[in-house]
CSV table of C-alpha atoms in Angstrom, one decimal:
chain,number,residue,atom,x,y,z
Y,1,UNK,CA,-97.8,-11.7,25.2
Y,2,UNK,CA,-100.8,-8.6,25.3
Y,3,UNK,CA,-100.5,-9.3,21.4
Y,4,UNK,CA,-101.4,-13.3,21.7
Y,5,UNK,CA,-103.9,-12.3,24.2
Y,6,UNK,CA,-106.0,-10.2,21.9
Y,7,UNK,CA,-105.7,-12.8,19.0
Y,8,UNK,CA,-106.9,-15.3,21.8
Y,9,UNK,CA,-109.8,-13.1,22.6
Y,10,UNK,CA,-110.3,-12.0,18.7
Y,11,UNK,CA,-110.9,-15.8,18.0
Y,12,UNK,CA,-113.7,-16.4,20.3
Y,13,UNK,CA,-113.0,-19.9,20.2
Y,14,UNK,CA,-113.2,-21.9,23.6
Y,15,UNK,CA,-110.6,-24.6,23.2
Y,16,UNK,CA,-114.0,-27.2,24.6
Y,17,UNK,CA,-115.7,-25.0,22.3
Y,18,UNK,CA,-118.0,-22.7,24.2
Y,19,UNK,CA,-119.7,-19.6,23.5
Y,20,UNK,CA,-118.0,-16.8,22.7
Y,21,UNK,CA,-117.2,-14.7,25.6
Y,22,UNK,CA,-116.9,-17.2,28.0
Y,23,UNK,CA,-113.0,-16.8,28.7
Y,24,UNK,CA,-111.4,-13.6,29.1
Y,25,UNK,CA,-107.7,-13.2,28.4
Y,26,UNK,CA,-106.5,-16.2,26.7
Y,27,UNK,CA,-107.8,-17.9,30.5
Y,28,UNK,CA,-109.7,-21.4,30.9
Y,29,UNK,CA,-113.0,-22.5,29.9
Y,30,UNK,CA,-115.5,-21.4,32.6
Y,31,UNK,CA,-117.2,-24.2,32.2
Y,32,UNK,CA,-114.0,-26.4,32.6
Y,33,UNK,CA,-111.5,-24.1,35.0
Y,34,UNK,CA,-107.7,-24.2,34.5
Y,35,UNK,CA,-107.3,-25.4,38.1
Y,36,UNK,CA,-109.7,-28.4,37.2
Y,37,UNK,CA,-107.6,-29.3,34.1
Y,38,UNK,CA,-104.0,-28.8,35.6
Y,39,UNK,CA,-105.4,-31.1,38.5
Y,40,UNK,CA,-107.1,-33.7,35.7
Y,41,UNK,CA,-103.2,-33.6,33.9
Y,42,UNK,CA,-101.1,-33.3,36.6
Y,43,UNK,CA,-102.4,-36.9,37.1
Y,44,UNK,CA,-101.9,-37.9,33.6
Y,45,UNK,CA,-99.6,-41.0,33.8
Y,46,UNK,CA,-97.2,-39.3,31.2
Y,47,UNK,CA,-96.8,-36.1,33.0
Y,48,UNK,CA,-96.6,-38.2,36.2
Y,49,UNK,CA,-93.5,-40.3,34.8
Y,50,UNK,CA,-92.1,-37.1,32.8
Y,51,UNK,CA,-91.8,-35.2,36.6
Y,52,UNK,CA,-90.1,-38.5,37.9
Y,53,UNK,CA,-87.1,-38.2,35.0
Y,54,UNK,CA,-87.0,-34.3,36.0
Y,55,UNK,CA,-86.1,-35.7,39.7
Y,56,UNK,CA,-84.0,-38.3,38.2
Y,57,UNK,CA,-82.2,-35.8,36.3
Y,58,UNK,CA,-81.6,-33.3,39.1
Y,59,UNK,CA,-79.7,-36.3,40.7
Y,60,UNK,CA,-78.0,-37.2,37.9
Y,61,UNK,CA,-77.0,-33.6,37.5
Y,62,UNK,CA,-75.7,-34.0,41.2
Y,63,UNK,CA,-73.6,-37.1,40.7
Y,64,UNK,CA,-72.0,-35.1,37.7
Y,65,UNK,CA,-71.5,-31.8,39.2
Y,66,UNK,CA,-69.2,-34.2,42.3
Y,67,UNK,CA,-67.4,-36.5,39.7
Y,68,UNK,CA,-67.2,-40.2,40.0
Y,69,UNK,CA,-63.7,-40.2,40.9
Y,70,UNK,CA,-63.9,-41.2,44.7
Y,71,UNK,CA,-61.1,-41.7,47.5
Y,72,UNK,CA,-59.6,-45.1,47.7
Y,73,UNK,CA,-57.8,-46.6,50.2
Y,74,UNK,CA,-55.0,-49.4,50.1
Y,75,UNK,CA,-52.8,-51.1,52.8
Y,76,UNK,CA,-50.2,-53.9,52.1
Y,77,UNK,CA,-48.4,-56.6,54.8
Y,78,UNK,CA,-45.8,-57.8,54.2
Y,79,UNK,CA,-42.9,-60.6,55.9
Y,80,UNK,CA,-39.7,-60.2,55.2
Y,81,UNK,CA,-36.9,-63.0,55.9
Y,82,UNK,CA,-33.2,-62.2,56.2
Y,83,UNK,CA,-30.6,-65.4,55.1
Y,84,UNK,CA,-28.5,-64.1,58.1
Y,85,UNK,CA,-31.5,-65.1,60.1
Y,86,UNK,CA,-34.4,-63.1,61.2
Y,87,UNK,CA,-37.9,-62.0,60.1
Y,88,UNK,CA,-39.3,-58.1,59.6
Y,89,UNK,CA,-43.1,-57.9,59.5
Y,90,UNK,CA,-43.7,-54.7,57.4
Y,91,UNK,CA,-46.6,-52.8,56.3
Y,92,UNK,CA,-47.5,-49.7,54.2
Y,93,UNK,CA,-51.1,-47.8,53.7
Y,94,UNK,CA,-51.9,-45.3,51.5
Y,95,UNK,CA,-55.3,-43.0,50.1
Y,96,UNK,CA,-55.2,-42.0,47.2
Y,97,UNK,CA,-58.1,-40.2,44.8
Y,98,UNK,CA,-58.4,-39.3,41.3
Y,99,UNK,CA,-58.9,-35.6,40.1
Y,100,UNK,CA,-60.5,-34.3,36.9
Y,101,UNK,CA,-58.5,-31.3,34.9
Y,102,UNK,CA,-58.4,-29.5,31.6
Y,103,UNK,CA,-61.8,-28.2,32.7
Y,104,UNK,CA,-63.7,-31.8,33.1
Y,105,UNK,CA,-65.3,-30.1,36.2
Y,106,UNK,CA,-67.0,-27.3,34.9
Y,107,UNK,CA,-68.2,-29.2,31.5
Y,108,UNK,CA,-69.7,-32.2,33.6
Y,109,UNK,CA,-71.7,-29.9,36.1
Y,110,UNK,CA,-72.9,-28.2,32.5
Y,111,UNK,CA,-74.2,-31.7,30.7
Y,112,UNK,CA,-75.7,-32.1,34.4
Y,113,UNK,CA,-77.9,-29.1,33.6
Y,114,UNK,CA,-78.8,-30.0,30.2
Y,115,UNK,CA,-80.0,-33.1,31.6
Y,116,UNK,CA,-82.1,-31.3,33.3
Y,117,UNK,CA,-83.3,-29.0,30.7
Y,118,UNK,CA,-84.2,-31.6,28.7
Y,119,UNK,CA,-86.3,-33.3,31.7
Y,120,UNK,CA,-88.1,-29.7,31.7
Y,121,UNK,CA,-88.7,-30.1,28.1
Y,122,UNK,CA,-90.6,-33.6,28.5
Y,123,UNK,CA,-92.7,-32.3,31.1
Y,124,UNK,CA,-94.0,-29.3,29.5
Y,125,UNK,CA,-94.3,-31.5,26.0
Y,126,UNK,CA,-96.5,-34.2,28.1
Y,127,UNK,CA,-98.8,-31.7,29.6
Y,128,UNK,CA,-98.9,-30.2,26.3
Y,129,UNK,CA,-100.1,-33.2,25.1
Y,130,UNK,CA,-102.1,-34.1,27.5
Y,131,UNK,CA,-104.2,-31.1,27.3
Y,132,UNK,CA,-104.2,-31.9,23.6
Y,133,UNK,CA,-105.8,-35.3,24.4
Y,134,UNK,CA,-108.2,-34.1,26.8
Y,135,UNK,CA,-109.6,-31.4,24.3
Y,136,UNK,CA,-109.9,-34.2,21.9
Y,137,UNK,CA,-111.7,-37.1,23.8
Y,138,UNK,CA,-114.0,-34.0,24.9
Y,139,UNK,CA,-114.8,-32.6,21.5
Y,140,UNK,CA,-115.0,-36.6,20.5
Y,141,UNK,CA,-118.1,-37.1,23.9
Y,142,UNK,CA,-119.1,-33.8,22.3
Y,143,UNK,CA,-119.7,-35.1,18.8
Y,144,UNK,CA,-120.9,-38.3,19.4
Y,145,UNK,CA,-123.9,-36.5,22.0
Y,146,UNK,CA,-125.2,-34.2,19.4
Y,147,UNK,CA,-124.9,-36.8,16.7
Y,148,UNK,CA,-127.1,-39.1,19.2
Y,149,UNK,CA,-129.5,-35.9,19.7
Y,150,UNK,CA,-129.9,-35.3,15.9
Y,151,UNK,CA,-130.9,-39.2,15.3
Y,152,UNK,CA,-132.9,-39.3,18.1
Y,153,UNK,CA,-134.5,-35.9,16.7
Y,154,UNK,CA,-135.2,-38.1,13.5
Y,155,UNK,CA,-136.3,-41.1,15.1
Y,156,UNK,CA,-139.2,-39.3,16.8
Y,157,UNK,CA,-140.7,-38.0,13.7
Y,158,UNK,CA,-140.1,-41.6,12.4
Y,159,UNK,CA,-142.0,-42.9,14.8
Y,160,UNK,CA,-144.9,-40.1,14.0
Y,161,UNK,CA,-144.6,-41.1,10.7
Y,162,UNK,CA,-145.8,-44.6,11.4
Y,163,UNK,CA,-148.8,-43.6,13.5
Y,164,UNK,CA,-149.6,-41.7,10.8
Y,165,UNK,CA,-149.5,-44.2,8.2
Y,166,UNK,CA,-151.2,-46.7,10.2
Y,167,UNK,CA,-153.5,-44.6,10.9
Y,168,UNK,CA,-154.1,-43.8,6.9
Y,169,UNK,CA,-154.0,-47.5,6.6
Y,170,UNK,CA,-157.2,-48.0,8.8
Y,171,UNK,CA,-159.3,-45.2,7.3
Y,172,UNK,CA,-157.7,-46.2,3.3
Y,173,UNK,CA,-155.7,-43.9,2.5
Y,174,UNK,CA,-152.6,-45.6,2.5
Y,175,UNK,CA,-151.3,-48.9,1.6
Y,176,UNK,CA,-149.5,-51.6,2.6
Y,177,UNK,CA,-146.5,-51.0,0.9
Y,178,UNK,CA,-146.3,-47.5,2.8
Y,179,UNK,CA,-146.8,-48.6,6.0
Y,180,UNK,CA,-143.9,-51.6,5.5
Y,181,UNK,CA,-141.8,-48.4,4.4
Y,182,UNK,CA,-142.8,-46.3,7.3
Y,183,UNK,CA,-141.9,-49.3,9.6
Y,184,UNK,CA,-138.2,-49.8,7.8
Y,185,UNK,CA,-137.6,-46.6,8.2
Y,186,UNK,CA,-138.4,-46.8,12.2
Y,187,UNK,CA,-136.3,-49.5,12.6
Y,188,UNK,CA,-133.5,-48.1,10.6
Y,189,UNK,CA,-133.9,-44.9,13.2
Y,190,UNK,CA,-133.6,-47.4,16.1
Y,191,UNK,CA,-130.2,-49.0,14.6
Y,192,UNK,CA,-128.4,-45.3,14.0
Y,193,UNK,CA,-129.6,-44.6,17.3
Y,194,UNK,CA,-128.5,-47.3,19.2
Y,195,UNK,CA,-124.8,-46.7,17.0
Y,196,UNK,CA,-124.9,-43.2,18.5
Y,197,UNK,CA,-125.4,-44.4,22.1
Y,198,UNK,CA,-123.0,-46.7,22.2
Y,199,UNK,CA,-120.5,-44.1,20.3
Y,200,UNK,CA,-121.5,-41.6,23.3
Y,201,UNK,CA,-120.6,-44.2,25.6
Y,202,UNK,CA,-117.5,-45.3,24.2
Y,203,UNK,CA,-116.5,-41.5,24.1
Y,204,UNK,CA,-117.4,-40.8,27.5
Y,205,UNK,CA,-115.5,-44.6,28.9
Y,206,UNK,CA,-112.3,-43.2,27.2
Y,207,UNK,CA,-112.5,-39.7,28.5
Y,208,UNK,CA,-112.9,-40.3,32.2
Y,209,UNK,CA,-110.6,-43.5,32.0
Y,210,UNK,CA,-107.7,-40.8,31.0
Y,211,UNK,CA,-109.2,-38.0,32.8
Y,212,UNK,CA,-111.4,-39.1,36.0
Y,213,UNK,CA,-111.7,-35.8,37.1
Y,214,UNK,CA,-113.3,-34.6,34.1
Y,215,UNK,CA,-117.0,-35.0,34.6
Y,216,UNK,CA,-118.8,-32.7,33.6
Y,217,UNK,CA,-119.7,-32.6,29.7
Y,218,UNK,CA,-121.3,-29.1,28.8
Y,219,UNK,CA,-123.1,-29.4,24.9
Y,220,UNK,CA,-121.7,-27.9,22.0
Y,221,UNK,CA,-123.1,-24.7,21.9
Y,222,UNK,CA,-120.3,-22.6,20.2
Y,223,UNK,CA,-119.9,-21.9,16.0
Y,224,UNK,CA,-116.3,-21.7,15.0
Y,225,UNK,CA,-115.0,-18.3,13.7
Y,226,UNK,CA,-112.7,-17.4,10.7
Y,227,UNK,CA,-109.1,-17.3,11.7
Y,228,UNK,CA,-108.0,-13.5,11.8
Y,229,UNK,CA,-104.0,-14.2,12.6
Y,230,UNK,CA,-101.6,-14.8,9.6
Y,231,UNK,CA,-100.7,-18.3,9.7
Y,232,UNK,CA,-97.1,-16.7,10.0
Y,233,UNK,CA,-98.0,-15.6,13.7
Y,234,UNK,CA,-99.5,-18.7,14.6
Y,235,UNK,CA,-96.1,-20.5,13.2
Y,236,UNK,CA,-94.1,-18.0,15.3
Y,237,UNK,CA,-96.3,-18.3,18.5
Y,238,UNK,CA,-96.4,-22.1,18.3
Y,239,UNK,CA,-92.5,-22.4,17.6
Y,240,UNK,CA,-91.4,-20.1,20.2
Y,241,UNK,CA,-93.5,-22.0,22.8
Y,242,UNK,CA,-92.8,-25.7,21.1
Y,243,UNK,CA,-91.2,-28.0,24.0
Y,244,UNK,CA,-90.2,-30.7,21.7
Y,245,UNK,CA,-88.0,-27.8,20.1
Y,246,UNK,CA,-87.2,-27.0,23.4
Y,247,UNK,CA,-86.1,-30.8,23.7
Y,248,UNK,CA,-84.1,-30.7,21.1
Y,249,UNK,CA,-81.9,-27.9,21.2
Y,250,UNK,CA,-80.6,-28.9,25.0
Y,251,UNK,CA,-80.2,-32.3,23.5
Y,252,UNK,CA,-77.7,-30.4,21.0
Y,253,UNK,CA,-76.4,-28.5,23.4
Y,254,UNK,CA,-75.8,-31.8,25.7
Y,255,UNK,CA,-74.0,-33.5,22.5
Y,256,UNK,CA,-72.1,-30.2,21.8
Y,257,UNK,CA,-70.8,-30.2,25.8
Y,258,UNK,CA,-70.0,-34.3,25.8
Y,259,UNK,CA,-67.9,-33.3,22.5
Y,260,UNK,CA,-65.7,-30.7,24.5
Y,261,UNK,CA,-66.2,-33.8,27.2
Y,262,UNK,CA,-64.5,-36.2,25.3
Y,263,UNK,CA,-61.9,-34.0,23.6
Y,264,UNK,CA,-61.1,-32.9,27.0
Y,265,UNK,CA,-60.6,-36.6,28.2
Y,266,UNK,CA,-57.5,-37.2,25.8
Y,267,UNK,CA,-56.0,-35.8,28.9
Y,268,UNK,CA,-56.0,-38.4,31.4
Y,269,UNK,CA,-57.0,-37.6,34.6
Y,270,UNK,CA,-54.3,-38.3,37.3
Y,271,UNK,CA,-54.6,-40.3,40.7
Y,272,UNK,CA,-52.9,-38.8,43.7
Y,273,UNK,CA,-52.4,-40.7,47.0
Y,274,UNK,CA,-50.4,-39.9,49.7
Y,275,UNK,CA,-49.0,-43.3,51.9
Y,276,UNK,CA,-47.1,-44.1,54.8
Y,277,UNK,CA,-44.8,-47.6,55.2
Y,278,UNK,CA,-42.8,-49.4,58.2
Y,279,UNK,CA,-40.0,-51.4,57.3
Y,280,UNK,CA,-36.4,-52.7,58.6
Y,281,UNK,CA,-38.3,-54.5,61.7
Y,282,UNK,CA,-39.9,-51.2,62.6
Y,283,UNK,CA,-36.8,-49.1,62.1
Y,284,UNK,CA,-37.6,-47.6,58.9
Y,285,UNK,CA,-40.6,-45.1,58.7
Y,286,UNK,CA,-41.6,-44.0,55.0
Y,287,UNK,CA,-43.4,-41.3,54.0
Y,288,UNK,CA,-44.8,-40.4,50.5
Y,289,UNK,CA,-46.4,-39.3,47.9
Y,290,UNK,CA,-47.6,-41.5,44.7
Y,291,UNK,CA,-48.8,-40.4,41.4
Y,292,UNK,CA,-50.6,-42.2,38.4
Y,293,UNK,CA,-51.4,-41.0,35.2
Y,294,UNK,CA,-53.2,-43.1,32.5
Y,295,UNK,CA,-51.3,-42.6,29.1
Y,296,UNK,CA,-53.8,-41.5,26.7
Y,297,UNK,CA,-54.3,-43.6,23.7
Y,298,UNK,CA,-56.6,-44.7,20.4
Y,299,UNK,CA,-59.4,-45.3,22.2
Y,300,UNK,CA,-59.6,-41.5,23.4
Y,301,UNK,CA,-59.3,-40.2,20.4
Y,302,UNK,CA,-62.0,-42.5,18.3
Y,303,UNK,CA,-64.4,-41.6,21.0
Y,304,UNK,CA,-63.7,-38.1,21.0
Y,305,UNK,CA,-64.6,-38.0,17.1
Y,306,UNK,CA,-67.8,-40.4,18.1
Y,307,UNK,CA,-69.2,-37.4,19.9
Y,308,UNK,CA,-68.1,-34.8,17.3
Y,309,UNK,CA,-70.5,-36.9,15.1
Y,310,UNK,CA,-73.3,-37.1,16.9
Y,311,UNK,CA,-72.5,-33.6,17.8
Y,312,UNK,CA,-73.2,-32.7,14.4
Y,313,UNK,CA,-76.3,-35.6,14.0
Y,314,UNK,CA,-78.5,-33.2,17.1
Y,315,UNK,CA,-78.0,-30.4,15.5
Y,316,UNK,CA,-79.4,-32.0,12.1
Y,317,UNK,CA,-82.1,-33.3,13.9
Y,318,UNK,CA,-82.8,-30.0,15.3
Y,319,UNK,CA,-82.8,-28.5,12.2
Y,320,UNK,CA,-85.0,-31.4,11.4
Y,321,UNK,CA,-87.8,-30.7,14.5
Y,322,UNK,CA,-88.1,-27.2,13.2
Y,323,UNK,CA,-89.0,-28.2,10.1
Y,324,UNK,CA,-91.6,-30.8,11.0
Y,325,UNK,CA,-93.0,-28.7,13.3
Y,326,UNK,CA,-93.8,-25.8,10.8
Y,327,UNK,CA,-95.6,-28.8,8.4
Y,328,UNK,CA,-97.4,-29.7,11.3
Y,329,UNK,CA,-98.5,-25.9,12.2
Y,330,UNK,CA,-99.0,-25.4,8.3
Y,331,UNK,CA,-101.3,-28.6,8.2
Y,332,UNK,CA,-103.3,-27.2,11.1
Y,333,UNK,CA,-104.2,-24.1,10.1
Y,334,UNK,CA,-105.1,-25.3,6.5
Y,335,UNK,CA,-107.1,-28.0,8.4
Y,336,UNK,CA,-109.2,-25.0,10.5
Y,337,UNK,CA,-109.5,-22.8,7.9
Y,338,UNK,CA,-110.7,-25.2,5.1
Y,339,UNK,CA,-113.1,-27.0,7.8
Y,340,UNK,CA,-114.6,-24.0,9.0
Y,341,UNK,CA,-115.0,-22.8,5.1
Y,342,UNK,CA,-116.8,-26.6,4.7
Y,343,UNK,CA,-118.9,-26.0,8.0
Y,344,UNK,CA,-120.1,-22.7,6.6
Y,345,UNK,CA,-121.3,-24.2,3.2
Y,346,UNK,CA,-122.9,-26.7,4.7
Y,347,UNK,CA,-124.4,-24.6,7.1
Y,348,UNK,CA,-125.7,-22.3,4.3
Y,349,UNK,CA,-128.1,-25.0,2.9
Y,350,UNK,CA,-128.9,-26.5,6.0
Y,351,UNK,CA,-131.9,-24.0,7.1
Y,352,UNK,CA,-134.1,-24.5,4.1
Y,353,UNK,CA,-133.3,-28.5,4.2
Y,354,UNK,CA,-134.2,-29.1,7.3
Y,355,UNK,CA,-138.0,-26.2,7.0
Y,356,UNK,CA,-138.0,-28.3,3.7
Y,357,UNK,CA,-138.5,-31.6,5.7
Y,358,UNK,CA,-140.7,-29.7,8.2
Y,359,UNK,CA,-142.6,-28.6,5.1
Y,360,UNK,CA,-142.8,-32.0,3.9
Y,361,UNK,CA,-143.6,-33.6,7.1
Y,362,UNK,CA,-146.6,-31.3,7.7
Y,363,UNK,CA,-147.4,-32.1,4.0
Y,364,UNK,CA,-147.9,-35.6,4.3
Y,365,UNK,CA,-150.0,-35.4,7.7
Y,366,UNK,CA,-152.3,-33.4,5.3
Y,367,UNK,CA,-152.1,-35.9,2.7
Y,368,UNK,CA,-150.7,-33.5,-0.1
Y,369,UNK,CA,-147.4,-35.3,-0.4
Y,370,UNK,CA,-146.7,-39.4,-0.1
Y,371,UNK,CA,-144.6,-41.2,1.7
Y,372,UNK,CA,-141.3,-41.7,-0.5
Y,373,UNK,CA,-141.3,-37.7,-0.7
Y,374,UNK,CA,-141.9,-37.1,2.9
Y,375,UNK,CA,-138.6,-39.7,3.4
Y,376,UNK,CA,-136.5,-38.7,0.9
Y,377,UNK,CA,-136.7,-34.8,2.5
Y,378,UNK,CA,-135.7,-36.2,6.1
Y,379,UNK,CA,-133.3,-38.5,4.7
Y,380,UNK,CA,-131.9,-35.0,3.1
Y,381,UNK,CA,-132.1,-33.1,6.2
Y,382,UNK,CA,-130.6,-35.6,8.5
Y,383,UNK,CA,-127.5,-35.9,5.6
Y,384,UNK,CA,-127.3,-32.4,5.9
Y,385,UNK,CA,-127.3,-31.6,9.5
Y,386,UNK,CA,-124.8,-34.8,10.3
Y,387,UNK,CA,-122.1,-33.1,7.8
Y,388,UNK,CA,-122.6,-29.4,9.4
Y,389,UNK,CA,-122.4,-31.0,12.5
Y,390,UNK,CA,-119.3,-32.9,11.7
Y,391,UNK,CA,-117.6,-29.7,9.6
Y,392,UNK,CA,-118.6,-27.8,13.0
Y,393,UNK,CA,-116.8,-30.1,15.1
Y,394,UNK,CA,-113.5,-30.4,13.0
Y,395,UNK,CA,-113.3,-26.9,12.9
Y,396,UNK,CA,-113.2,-26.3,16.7
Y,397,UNK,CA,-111.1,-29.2,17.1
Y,398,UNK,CA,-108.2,-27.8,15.0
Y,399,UNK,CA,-108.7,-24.4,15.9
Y,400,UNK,CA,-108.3,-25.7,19.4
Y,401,UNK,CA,-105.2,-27.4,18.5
Y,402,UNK,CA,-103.9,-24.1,17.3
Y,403,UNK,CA,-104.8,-22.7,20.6
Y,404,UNK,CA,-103.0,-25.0,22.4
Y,405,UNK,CA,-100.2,-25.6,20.7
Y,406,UNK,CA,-100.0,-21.8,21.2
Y,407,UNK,CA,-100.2,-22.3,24.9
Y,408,UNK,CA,-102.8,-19.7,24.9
Y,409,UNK,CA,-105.0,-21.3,26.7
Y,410,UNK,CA,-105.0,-23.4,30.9
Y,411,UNK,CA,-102.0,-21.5,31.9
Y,412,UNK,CA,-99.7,-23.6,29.3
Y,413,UNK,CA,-97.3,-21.0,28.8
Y,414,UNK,CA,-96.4,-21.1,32.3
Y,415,UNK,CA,-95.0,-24.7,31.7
């Protein structure tokens, strides 16, 4: 674990993307608190139902461990007539119960607990993602609000660009044509910018309709870093803590035990009563004992080999969960390292486009460049920022998947 710590703190990656250095330890967000999030997914409706099926389970597990054979009780009357004349009113009573052998006890109590295991499994997989959904609405509030911040960066020195060209209109030095460009360009400032507010909002509805707790949006302040871990550790980390292979193998394990189950019900389980009669007009007292067995047939057997198959279909699909689950931590990885290598080209350029347009814009208030250049270099700059902005904010986000599927981060590897 001190070994996934220091990769966690290596990383300097906030899985809500903050600064670097504002968790210690693989521990929460400070900004966001692990108590705040457990408390925002504990009431996430699919961990809520996931800890119902654990309590289901654990009486499921109960009813197995006790056996459904229960004690049954039977009493007969009877009248008996005599041709010599006469009548005998006779009875008999009995209990009786069945009784599981060849072990049926022991391997029932066991499927019992791998019902539960498997319970455990769910719940840890739907905090884990739960916690993966709440770090992606966020990042998603998080994008659209610096997008919205960007445009509305724009749409200001749009709207200084049409005083200025008006104003060049009225003293000459600028024609028509230029203000009607200056004015499309306004407009079209107004239209991205009422996109990005509604975006913003829609991001922000989703979040706190999944999360209501979750209120308070901090802005993306934090650069993503290059992934110093071997994918190999991060494929080790994230299978050792994956629930859903977790889920699986005490779903094998279940299938392997109802196997034995059903190989171990070819012998019948017997019923054992114990009874007590009056007969011969109350002159006869019996006492006894009664035992049935079932005789074990086709059907037994044909089930027994049903649950050798699927038996052998969990482990396959097992097998199978592994498998997927390294594509997916493969994908992952490739996905933050080639977006952060995207974010930092982009971000290369993006200083000298955006003084260019600063340049330019100062240019044209002095009347040493027109109009179409002046709008050409912002239309380059905003191009430019919007994709380093958008490389910046795939890169958290899937180097904050790899955190969390890790469960390096809000106390997941407790779970």
């Amino acid at each position: 674990m001190k070994q996934w710590i220091a990769i966690a703190g290596s990383t300097a990656l906030m899985t809500l993307a903050l600064p670097a250095g504002a968790w210690v330890n693989g521990s929460a967000p400070e900004l966001l608190p692990t108590p705040l999030v457990r408390q925002a997914i504990d009431q996430d409706p699919a961990v809520l139902e996931a800890r119902r099926a654990l309590a289901a389970a654990g009486h499921g597990a109960a009813a197995l461990r006790v056996g459904s054979h229960e004690w049954t009780t039977r009493a007969t009357v009877q009248s008996r007539r005599y041709d010599a004349g006469g009548r005998s009113n006779e009875w008999e009573a009995g209990i009786e119960r069945g009784w599981r052998v060849a072990g049926k006890a022991r391997l029932d109590g066991d499927i019992g607990n791998a019902d539960i295991d498997i319970a455990k499994a769910q719940i840890g997989e739907a905090i884990h993602e739960s916690a993966r959904a709440l770090s992606d609405l966020w990042m998603d509030v998080i994008a659209a609000r610096r997008i919205k911040e960007v445009i509305a960066e724009q749409r200001g020195f749009a709207q200084e660009n049409l005083k200025a060209v008006e104003s060049r209109r009225k003293a000459g030095d600028a024609s028509v044509l230029d203000v009607n460009l200056a004015t499309t360009d306004m407009i079209e400032m107004d239209r991205q910018l009422s996109a990005a507010t509604t975006a913003e909002a829609k991001a922000q509805a989703t979040l706190r309709a999944r999360f209501p707790l979750i209120t308070d949006l901090p802005q993306l302040v934090a650069d993503p870093q290059p992934l110093e871990t071997p994918q190999e550790q991060w494929r080790e980390r994230i299978l050792a803590e994956s629930d859903p292979v977790r889920m699986a193998e005490a779903q094998a394990r279940k299938a392997a035990l109802l196997a034995d189950r059903m190989r171990a019900d070819k012998t019948p389980d017997p019923t054992v009563g114990v009874f007590v009669a009056s007969e011969a007009r109350r002159s006869e007292r019996i006492y006894g004992v009664s035992v049935s067995i079932p005789l074990s047939g086709t059907y037994r057997n044909e089930r027994m080999l049903q649950a050798l198959q699927e038996a052998e279909a969990a482990r396959a699909r097992l097998d199978g969960k592994r498998r997927a689950l390294e594509i997916e931590v493969g994908g992952t990885y490739i996905d933050a390292t080639g977006s952060f290598e995207r974010w930092r080209l982009t971000s290369q350029g993006l200083a000298s486009t955006q003084s260019s347009a600063r340049l330019t814009q100062r240019a044209y208030t002095l009347g040493e460049v027109d109009l179409q250049g002046l709008l050409l270099a912002r239309k380059q700059a905003l191009d430019a920022t919007m994709a380093a902005e958008q490389a910046r904010v795939e890169a958290l986000r899937a180097q904050s998947r790899l955190m969390i599927d890790a469960h390096l981060v809000w106390g997941l590897d407790d779970d």
